Short mmCIF file of C-alpha atoms in Angstrom, two decimals:
data_model
loop_
_atom_site.label_atom_id
_atom_site.label_comp_id
_atom_site.label_asym_id
_atom_site.label_seq_id
_atom_site.Cartn_x
_atom_site.Cartn_y
_atom_site.Cartn_z
CA MET A 18 124.26 76.36 34.05
CA SER A 19 126.99 77.14 31.94
CA THR A 20 127.27 80.14 30.76
CA SER A 21 129.13 79.01 27.88
CA GLY A 22 127.52 77.25 25.82
CA ARG A 23 126.32 78.72 22.16
CA LEU A 24 122.64 77.60 20.26
CA SER A 25 123.24 77.06 16.82
CA LYS A 26 121.66 79.16 14.15
CA LYS A 27 118.95 76.18 13.01
CA GLU A 28 118.22 76.20 16.45
CA LYS A 29 117.94 80.21 16.36
CA ILE A 30 115.61 79.78 13.14
CA ALA A 31 113.66 77.28 14.83
CA TYR A 32 112.24 79.28 17.64
CA GLY A 33 112.09 82.31 15.19
CA LEU A 34 109.56 80.72 13.41
CA GLY A 35 107.10 80.37 16.52
CA ASP A 36 107.05 84.43 16.34
CA THR A 37 106.39 84.39 11.99
CA ALA A 38 103.42 82.77 13.71
CA SER A 39 101.88 84.48 16.68
CA ASN A 40 103.18 87.71 14.85
CA ILE A 41 100.90 86.59 11.56
CA VAL A 42 97.87 86.86 14.38
CA PHE A 43 99.40 89.80 16.02
CA GLN A 44 100.02 92.14 13.55
CA THR A 45 97.12 91.25 11.17
CA VAL A 46 95.24 92.41 14.80
CA MET A 47 96.64 95.39 15.14
CA LEU A 48 97.02 97.12 11.76
CA PHE A 49 93.65 95.31 10.38
CA LEU A 50 91.11 94.58 12.77
CA THR A 51 90.09 97.96 14.15
CA PHE A 52 89.51 98.65 9.89
CA PHE A 53 87.64 95.75 9.91
CA TYR A 54 85.52 96.09 12.42
CA THR A 55 84.55 99.81 11.68
CA ASP A 56 84.54 99.77 7.86
CA ILE A 57 83.59 96.41 6.76
CA PHE A 58 82.15 94.69 9.65
CA GLY A 59 80.01 97.65 10.57
CA ILE A 60 80.61 98.84 14.49
CA SER A 61 80.99 102.05 15.56
CA PRO A 62 84.83 102.83 16.09
CA ALA A 63 83.65 103.39 20.26
CA VAL A 64 82.08 100.66 20.93
CA VAL A 65 85.56 99.26 19.14
CA GLY A 66 87.63 100.89 20.88
CA THR A 67 86.05 99.99 24.66
CA MET A 68 85.56 96.58 23.38
CA PHE A 69 89.57 96.18 22.63
CA LEU A 70 90.22 97.58 26.20
CA VAL A 71 87.82 95.33 27.61
CA VAL A 72 89.12 92.28 26.15
CA ARG A 73 92.59 92.86 25.91
CA ILE A 74 92.39 93.72 30.05
CA ILE A 75 90.58 90.00 30.26
CA ASP A 76 93.21 88.40 28.19
CA ALA A 77 96.07 90.17 30.03
CA VAL A 78 94.88 88.85 33.46
CA THR A 79 95.04 85.68 31.98
CA ASP A 80 98.79 85.85 31.69
CA PRO A 81 100.14 84.91 34.92
CA LEU A 82 97.47 82.34 35.61
CA MET A 83 98.87 81.07 32.57
CA GLY A 84 102.85 81.49 33.67
CA VAL A 85 102.37 80.02 36.51
CA LEU A 86 101.04 76.90 34.96
CA ALA A 87 103.59 76.43 31.93
CA ASP A 88 106.00 76.51 35.47
CA LYS A 89 104.47 73.76 37.19
CA THR A 90 104.10 71.86 33.51
CA GLN A 91 106.28 68.88 33.40
CA THR A 92 106.86 66.90 30.17
CA ARG A 93 108.84 64.99 28.69
CA TYR A 94 108.71 67.63 25.97
CA GLY A 95 109.74 69.98 28.63
CA GLN A 96 107.83 73.00 30.65
CA TYR A 97 106.96 75.71 27.71
CA ARG A 98 107.69 73.47 24.27
CA PRO A 99 104.63 71.83 24.58
CA TYR A 100 102.16 73.87 24.61
CA LEU A 101 103.13 74.87 21.03
CA LEU A 102 102.18 71.13 19.90
CA TRP A 103 99.19 71.27 21.26
CA LEU A 104 97.50 74.69 21.00
CA ALA A 105 98.61 75.66 17.00
CA ILE A 106 94.88 74.06 15.95
CA PRO A 107 92.45 75.83 18.51
CA PHE A 108 95.10 79.19 17.95
CA ALA A 109 94.26 78.73 14.11
CA PHE A 110 90.97 78.05 14.22
CA PHE A 111 90.12 81.09 16.84
CA SER A 112 92.18 83.33 14.30
CA VAL A 113 89.65 82.28 11.72
CA LEU A 114 86.76 83.17 13.54
CA ALA A 115 87.39 86.44 14.52
CA PHE A 116 87.74 87.48 11.06
CA THR A 117 84.29 85.95 10.04
CA THR A 118 81.50 88.71 9.52
CA PRO A 119 77.62 86.59 10.69
CA ASP A 120 74.61 88.34 9.36
CA LEU A 121 73.50 89.05 12.44
CA SER A 122 71.82 92.65 13.96
CA GLU A 123 73.73 95.74 15.43
CA GLN A 124 73.72 94.33 18.84
CA GLY A 125 74.48 90.49 17.76
CA LYS A 126 77.60 92.03 15.71
CA VAL A 127 78.65 93.60 18.71
CA ILE A 128 78.03 90.22 20.64
CA TYR A 129 79.70 88.38 18.31
CA ALA A 130 83.04 90.31 17.82
CA PHE A 131 83.75 90.23 21.71
CA ILE A 132 82.91 86.78 21.77
CA SER A 133 85.71 86.14 19.07
CA TYR A 134 87.68 88.35 19.37
CA THR A 135 88.22 86.81 23.51
CA PHE A 136 88.77 83.84 22.48
CA LEU A 137 91.67 85.21 19.66
CA MET A 138 93.02 86.83 22.41
CA LEU A 139 93.14 83.81 24.81
CA ALA A 140 94.18 81.41 22.67
CA TYR A 141 96.90 83.92 22.00
CA THR A 142 98.23 83.57 25.50
CA ALA A 143 98.44 79.98 26.13
CA ILE A 144 100.52 79.50 23.28
CA ASN A 145 102.39 82.76 23.61
CA ILE A 146 103.22 82.94 27.26
CA PRO A 147 104.95 79.26 27.06
CA TYR A 148 106.72 80.62 23.85
CA SER A 149 108.25 83.23 24.90
CA ALA A 150 109.08 81.91 28.35
CA LEU A 151 110.77 79.15 25.82
CA GLY A 152 113.41 81.96 24.71
CA GLY A 153 114.48 81.86 28.41
CA VAL A 154 115.31 78.62 28.92
CA LEU A 155 117.27 77.95 25.66
CA THR A 156 120.76 78.98 26.61
CA ALA A 157 122.02 80.66 29.86
CA ASN A 158 124.42 82.65 27.97
CA PRO A 159 123.63 86.51 28.31
CA ALA A 160 125.33 87.50 25.30
CA GLU A 161 123.38 84.06 23.39
CA ARG A 162 120.38 85.63 24.62
CA VAL A 163 120.39 89.61 22.74
CA SER A 164 121.27 86.68 19.41
CA VAL A 165 118.53 85.11 20.28
CA GLN A 166 115.86 87.34 20.75
CA SER A 167 117.08 89.25 17.16
CA TYR A 168 116.52 85.73 15.21
CA ARG A 169 112.76 85.71 16.73
CA PHE A 170 112.34 89.00 16.07
CA VAL A 171 113.62 88.62 12.73
CA PHE A 172 111.78 86.18 12.12
CA GLY A 173 108.78 87.85 13.80
CA MET A 174 109.06 90.77 11.35
CA LEU A 175 108.82 88.29 7.97
CA GLY A 176 105.48 87.42 9.46
CA GLY A 177 104.26 91.17 9.67
CA LEU A 178 105.41 91.31 6.51
CA LEU A 179 103.64 88.34 5.34
CA VAL A 180 101.16 89.95 6.61
CA THR A 181 101.71 94.02 5.34
CA ALA A 182 102.57 93.24 1.67
CA LEU A 183 100.09 90.49 1.29
CA THR A 184 96.64 90.80 3.23
CA ILE A 185 95.36 93.46 0.95
CA PRO A 186 95.71 91.57 -2.22
CA LEU A 187 94.63 88.26 -1.23
CA VAL A 188 91.50 89.79 0.30
CA SER A 189 90.62 91.02 -3.09
CA PHE A 190 92.14 88.05 -4.95
CA PHE A 191 89.75 85.86 -2.55
CA GLY A 192 86.73 87.90 -1.65
CA GLN A 193 86.46 89.10 -5.30
CA GLY A 194 84.83 92.22 -4.06
CA ASP A 195 83.68 91.15 -0.81
CA GLN A 196 85.80 92.06 1.36
CA ALA A 197 84.01 90.21 4.26
CA LYS A 198 84.20 87.18 2.50
CA GLY A 199 88.65 88.14 1.65
CA TYR A 200 89.09 88.83 5.35
CA GLN A 201 87.59 85.58 6.34
CA LEU A 202 89.70 83.09 3.25
CA THR A 203 93.04 85.48 3.43
CA ILE A 204 93.26 84.38 7.38
CA ALA A 205 92.58 81.49 6.95
CA ALA A 206 95.12 80.73 4.81
CA MET A 207 97.81 82.59 6.88
CA SER A 208 96.21 80.27 10.76
CA VAL A 209 97.01 77.30 8.39
CA LEU A 210 100.71 78.43 7.80
CA GLY A 211 101.26 79.53 11.61
CA MET A 212 99.76 76.20 12.66
CA VAL A 213 102.78 74.54 10.11
CA LEU A 214 105.52 76.76 11.86
CA PHE A 215 104.63 76.45 14.71
CA PHE A 216 105.08 72.44 14.81
CA LEU A 217 108.44 73.25 13.44
CA CYS A 218 109.56 75.43 16.43
CA PHE A 219 108.26 73.03 18.76
CA LEU A 220 110.62 70.10 16.60
CA GLY A 221 113.53 72.37 16.70
CA THR A 222 114.73 73.54 19.97
CA LYS A 223 115.48 72.36 23.24
CA GLU A 224 114.97 73.17 26.49
CA ARG A 225 118.18 73.38 28.28
CA ILE A 226 117.58 75.15 31.78
CA SER A 227 115.00 73.86 34.24
CA THR A 228 113.63 74.78 36.90
CA PRO A 229 115.10 73.48 40.75
CA VAL A 230 113.75 69.94 41.43
CA ASP A 231 113.05 70.82 44.64
CA GLN A 232 111.33 74.52 43.98
CA ARG A 233 107.67 73.76 45.57
CA ILE A 234 106.39 77.50 45.45
CA SER A 235 102.34 78.51 45.73
CA PHE A 236 100.67 80.80 43.61
CA GLY A 237 100.97 83.40 46.49
CA SER A 238 104.03 83.03 47.25
CA SER A 239 105.39 83.58 43.13
CA LEU A 240 103.83 86.80 43.05
CA ARG A 241 105.44 87.82 46.34
CA GLN A 242 108.62 86.75 45.08
CA LEU A 243 108.43 88.46 41.88
CA TRP A 244 107.65 91.55 43.71
CA LEU A 245 111.11 91.39 45.25
CA ASN A 246 112.41 92.11 41.56
CA GLU A 247 113.30 95.27 40.88
CA PRO A 248 114.09 95.39 37.45
CA TRP A 249 110.96 93.55 36.68
CA ARG A 250 108.86 96.17 37.91
CA ILE A 251 110.69 98.80 35.69
CA LEU A 252 110.49 96.17 32.62
CA CYS A 253 106.65 96.13 33.59
CA LEU A 254 106.16 99.70 33.55
CA ALA A 255 108.45 100.36 30.14
CA ALA A 256 106.32 97.93 28.35
CA LEU A 257 102.71 99.78 29.25
CA PHE A 258 103.97 102.59 27.98
CA LEU A 259 106.10 101.51 25.06
CA LEU A 260 102.60 99.31 23.76
CA THR A 261 100.44 101.91 24.26
CA GLY A 262 102.86 104.65 21.76
CA MET A 263 103.59 102.22 19.32
CA VAL A 264 99.75 100.06 18.78
CA LEU A 265 98.03 103.93 18.46
CA ARG A 266 100.56 104.64 15.72
CA THR A 267 100.50 101.27 13.69
CA THR A 268 96.87 101.02 14.37
CA LEU A 269 96.25 104.55 12.84
CA ALA A 270 98.34 104.16 9.89
CA ILE A 271 96.37 103.09 7.56
CA TYR A 272 93.76 106.11 8.89
CA TYR A 273 96.92 108.45 8.57
CA VAL A 274 97.87 106.95 4.56
CA LYS A 275 93.90 106.98 3.38
CA TYR A 276 92.72 110.32 5.07
CA TYR A 277 95.55 112.65 5.77
CA LEU A 278 98.34 111.62 3.06
CA MET A 279 94.92 111.28 0.83
CA GLN A 280 96.52 107.92 -1.02
CA GLU A 281 94.81 105.03 -0.07
CA ASP A 282 96.80 103.42 -3.38
CA LEU A 283 100.24 103.50 -1.00
CA ILE A 284 98.17 101.86 2.38
CA THR A 285 99.79 98.21 1.19
CA TRP A 286 103.44 99.77 0.12
CA PHE A 287 102.78 102.41 3.69
CA VAL A 288 103.14 99.57 6.11
CA THR A 289 105.60 97.29 4.11
CA ILE A 290 107.83 99.64 4.38
CA GLY A 291 107.58 99.74 8.45
CA MET A 292 107.42 96.35 8.34
CA ILE A 293 111.24 96.44 6.47
CA GLY A 294 112.66 98.82 8.71
CA ASN A 295 111.31 96.58 12.17
CA ILE A 296 113.49 93.85 10.14
CA LEU A 297 116.39 95.10 9.37
CA GLY A 298 116.41 97.34 12.92
CA CYS A 299 116.27 93.78 14.87
CA ALA A 300 118.34 92.52 12.20
CA CYS A 301 121.42 95.12 14.20
CA ALA A 302 119.98 94.47 17.51
CA GLN A 303 122.73 92.30 18.39
CA PHE A 304 125.40 94.24 16.81
CA VAL A 305 124.26 97.41 18.82
CA SER A 306 124.13 95.49 22.01
CA ASN A 307 127.67 93.71 21.63
CA ARG A 308 129.02 97.14 21.28
CA LEU A 309 127.34 99.26 23.79
CA ASP A 310 125.33 98.63 27.18
CA LYS A 311 121.80 97.24 25.96
CA VAL A 312 120.54 99.70 29.08
CA HIS A 313 121.99 102.40 27.74
CA ALA A 314 121.20 102.28 23.88
CA TYR A 315 118.21 101.26 25.04
CA ILE A 316 117.29 104.32 25.96
CA ALA A 317 118.90 106.21 23.37
CA LEU A 318 116.44 104.48 20.86
CA GLN A 319 113.56 105.25 22.66
CA CYS A 320 114.72 109.07 22.40
CA ILE A 321 115.14 108.65 18.75
CA ALA A 322 112.34 107.24 17.62
CA ALA A 323 110.07 109.74 19.94
CA ALA A 324 111.68 112.15 17.87
CA ILE A 325 110.52 110.77 14.52
CA CYS A 326 107.57 110.96 15.91
CA ALA A 327 107.98 114.14 16.29
CA VAL A 328 109.22 115.07 13.57
CA SER A 329 106.30 113.34 10.94
CA PHE A 330 103.41 116.00 12.52
CA PHE A 331 105.24 119.01 10.43
CA ILE A 332 104.68 116.04 7.28
CA GLY A 333 102.49 117.93 4.81
CA PRO A 334 99.93 115.37 3.19
CA GLU A 335 102.01 116.17 -0.05
CA GLN A 336 105.42 114.78 0.99
CA TRP A 337 104.08 110.89 1.19
CA LEU A 338 106.68 110.09 0.45
CA LEU A 339 108.75 111.87 2.82
CA ALA A 340 106.13 110.08 5.26
CA CYS A 341 107.08 106.61 4.24
CA VAL A 342 110.96 107.71 4.62
CA LEU A 343 110.03 108.81 8.46
CA TYR A 344 107.91 105.92 9.25
CA PHE A 345 110.79 103.47 7.84
CA PHE A 346 112.78 104.81 10.22
CA TRP A 347 110.89 104.71 12.74
CA GLY A 348 110.25 101.15 12.69
CA PHE A 349 114.12 100.77 12.04
CA PHE A 350 115.24 102.58 15.46
CA LEU A 351 112.08 101.11 17.71
CA GLN A 352 112.40 97.61 17.05
CA MET A 353 116.10 97.13 17.07
CA ALA A 354 115.08 97.91 20.57
CA THR A 355 112.90 95.10 21.08
CA PRO A 356 115.03 92.40 20.63
CA MET A 357 117.21 93.83 23.54
CA LEU A 358 113.72 94.37 25.83
CA TRP A 359 113.13 90.99 25.62
CA ALA A 360 117.03 89.96 26.50
CA LYS A 361 116.50 91.59 29.74
CA MET A 362 113.39 89.25 30.97
CA ALA A 363 115.69 86.94 30.94
CA ASP A 364 118.17 89.29 32.80
CA THR A 365 115.65 89.59 35.50
CA VAL A 366 114.77 86.14 35.52
CA ASP A 367 118.45 84.83 36.58
CA TYR A 368 118.47 88.49 38.94
CA GLY A 369 115.68 87.10 41.01
CA HIS A 370 117.07 83.39 41.00
CA TRP A 371 120.38 85.05 41.90
CA LYS A 372 118.16 87.47 44.85
CA THR A 373 115.63 85.00 45.96
CA GLY A 374 116.64 81.40 44.96
CA VAL A 375 112.90 80.97 43.26
CA ARG A 376 113.23 80.69 39.31
CA ILE A 377 110.30 81.53 37.87
CA THR A 378 109.99 81.56 34.25
CA GLY A 379 107.06 81.56 33.01
CA LEU A 380 106.06 84.05 35.84
CA VAL A 381 108.03 86.41 34.84
CA TYR A 382 107.60 86.16 30.66
CA SER A 383 103.98 86.64 31.68
CA SER A 384 103.88 89.31 33.78
CA ILE A 385 105.79 91.79 32.19
CA ILE A 386 103.37 90.28 28.77
CA PHE A 387 100.30 90.87 31.37
CA PHE A 388 101.60 95.05 31.12
CA ILE A 389 102.60 94.72 27.75
CA LYS A 390 98.67 93.55 26.66
CA LEU A 391 97.64 96.29 28.66
CA GLY A 392 99.68 98.78 26.78
CA LEU A 393 98.54 96.77 23.11
CA ALA A 394 94.36 97.66 24.92
CA LEU A 395 95.00 101.25 25.45
CA GLY A 396 96.81 101.35 22.74
CA GLY A 397 93.76 100.30 20.67
CA ALA A 398 91.43 101.53 22.21
CA LEU A 399 92.31 105.05 22.41
CA ALA A 400 92.66 104.82 18.75
CA GLY A 401 89.14 103.77 18.60
CA TRP A 402 88.24 106.80 21.18
CA LEU A 403 90.49 109.63 19.31
CA LEU A 404 88.46 108.79 16.22
CA ALA A 405 85.59 109.17 17.91
CA PHE A 406 86.33 111.77 19.32
CA TYR A 407 87.55 114.14 16.78
CA GLN A 408 84.42 112.42 15.34
CA TYR A 409 85.93 110.68 11.99
CA GLN A 410 83.15 109.08 9.83
CA PRO A 411 84.30 105.70 7.94
CA ALA A 412 84.50 105.40 3.93
CA VAL A 413 83.61 109.73 3.21
CA GLU A 414 85.88 112.56 3.08
CA GLN A 415 87.24 113.41 6.88
CA THR A 416 86.38 117.18 7.96
CA ALA A 417 89.68 119.08 9.18
CA GLU A 418 89.11 118.37 12.76
CA ALA A 419 89.00 114.45 11.93
CA LYS A 420 91.53 115.04 9.74
CA GLN A 421 94.49 117.04 12.33
CA GLY A 422 92.91 114.63 15.25
CA ILE A 423 94.51 111.19 12.85
CA LEU A 424 97.51 113.48 12.16
CA LEU A 425 98.57 114.40 15.95
CA SER A 426 97.18 110.60 17.27
CA PHE A 427 99.40 109.33 14.84
CA THR A 428 102.65 111.47 15.47
CA LEU A 429 103.19 113.24 18.91
CA TYR A 430 100.99 111.13 20.78
CA PRO A 431 103.11 108.05 20.12
CA ALA A 432 105.76 110.16 20.75
CA ILE A 433 105.33 110.76 24.63
CA GLY A 434 105.36 107.23 24.88
CA SER A 435 108.74 106.24 23.69
CA VAL A 436 109.61 109.69 25.68
CA LEU A 437 107.81 107.80 28.99
CA VAL A 438 109.89 104.96 27.96
CA ALA A 439 113.28 106.32 27.90
CA ILE A 440 112.82 108.23 31.43
CA VAL A 441 111.76 105.05 33.27
CA MET A 442 114.29 102.79 31.96
CA SER A 443 117.46 105.62 32.86
CA ARG A 444 116.47 103.58 36.49
CA TYR A 445 116.78 100.00 35.07
CA ILE A 446 120.29 98.57 37.47
CA LEU A 447 121.51 95.52 34.97
CA THR A 448 123.65 96.64 33.02
CA GLN A 449 125.54 93.89 30.70
CA SER A 450 128.69 93.73 33.12
CA ARG A 451 126.05 93.10 36.39
CA VAL A 452 124.50 90.61 34.15
CA GLN A 453 127.15 88.37 33.33
CA SER A 454 128.35 88.71 37.46
CA ILE A 455 124.96 87.24 38.42
CA ALA A 456 124.92 84.96 35.43
CA ASN A 457 128.35 83.34 37.07
CA GLU A 458 128.03 82.86 40.60
CA LEU A 459 124.17 80.77 39.10
CA ALA A 460 126.49 78.52 37.30
CA GLU A 461 129.00 78.31 40.45
CA ARG A 462 126.09 77.61 42.38
CA ALA A 463 124.89 75.32 39.96
CA GLU A 464 128.40 73.61 39.73
CA ALA A 465 127.84 73.59 43.90
CA THR A 466 124.34 71.93 44.27
CA GLY A 467 124.89 69.80 41.48
CA ARG A 468 121.45 70.89 40.08
#
């Protein structure tokens, strides 16, 4: 397992296109699905919050199972790449289904939303877990891993940019006044694009690190080996806090602009500016990690993101331009840390392999993603519950209490999440020098044993 191999830009771009496809749905769910359910489909915010929590917990529980399944997969295309080919079409189909609004009773709408959203999240798990694990087997070079993940998230955020910039205009174009039809056709068009991008990702990448040929390990034994990985436990907790705060803030962005800033026409611009900040932040990740230890850099970036959220609390409704600027910089600094986090996942795979002799790439990624999805669930649920708690009512002038609640939920509560992430990551032990040492030792072991 050589640590010197570098990947071509073409392969990095091909890998990144897979996250463009994933993010088309992920960002649509984070930014628009709560609003779609409450203001278009007609489901109460409290019910939406509870549904998000239940579905995402169900979805999260399946992540480790999918990781183990992927680790056990053996095909001529590799362990993880085949799932991009097999599941691109089902993923696109369930994406459209989730944004379809059949004419049902109030209870029927809740049941339909629950079932369709559950299938969408299960399809997302089935294709995204192998895709994420694929990033850990493209190269053994620790520096290249940050580069790969930077490409991934720049292209992933480009998918998010498509969503933020085009969703509302396309809804108007396709719907011609019928928002339900507009959302359905918009997601259909985006899903077809995502399907094509998954195929390109499959064709343009190659797996180079494989599970030891003599490794035979049960699911229970895999979990026991996983628990021995201390850096893995730290990343799981950090991911939970990170996604809870991030999803809470991004979910409420539309409500913040429409009901607090009172600038409904600014919604597309606001979320698009934030997405541009995300893209630029991801693009700068490798530059920063080449000059600073990525553990220390990650902690500093979380503190900066928390400070920006806190400052945003003091922005008045008339200061909408300053609000846009701060949202841009929040995305810039927070997402600069994202490629570093995902590079750390590959590092923890190496650490576990070094410590126990067992390599469980899919399970490591899927179990951390389990906590990411718990954070996704908690963040989405909190958004719905907080809207209900502060007595939000759809499509009407909000009370002073509701506006203050939206402001608090969009600013100070997410800041707490970033502070908790920084505290947790202060205990992370895999500095860059130690990661390089582990990679070199694994390469020496592989050379000595011939595998």
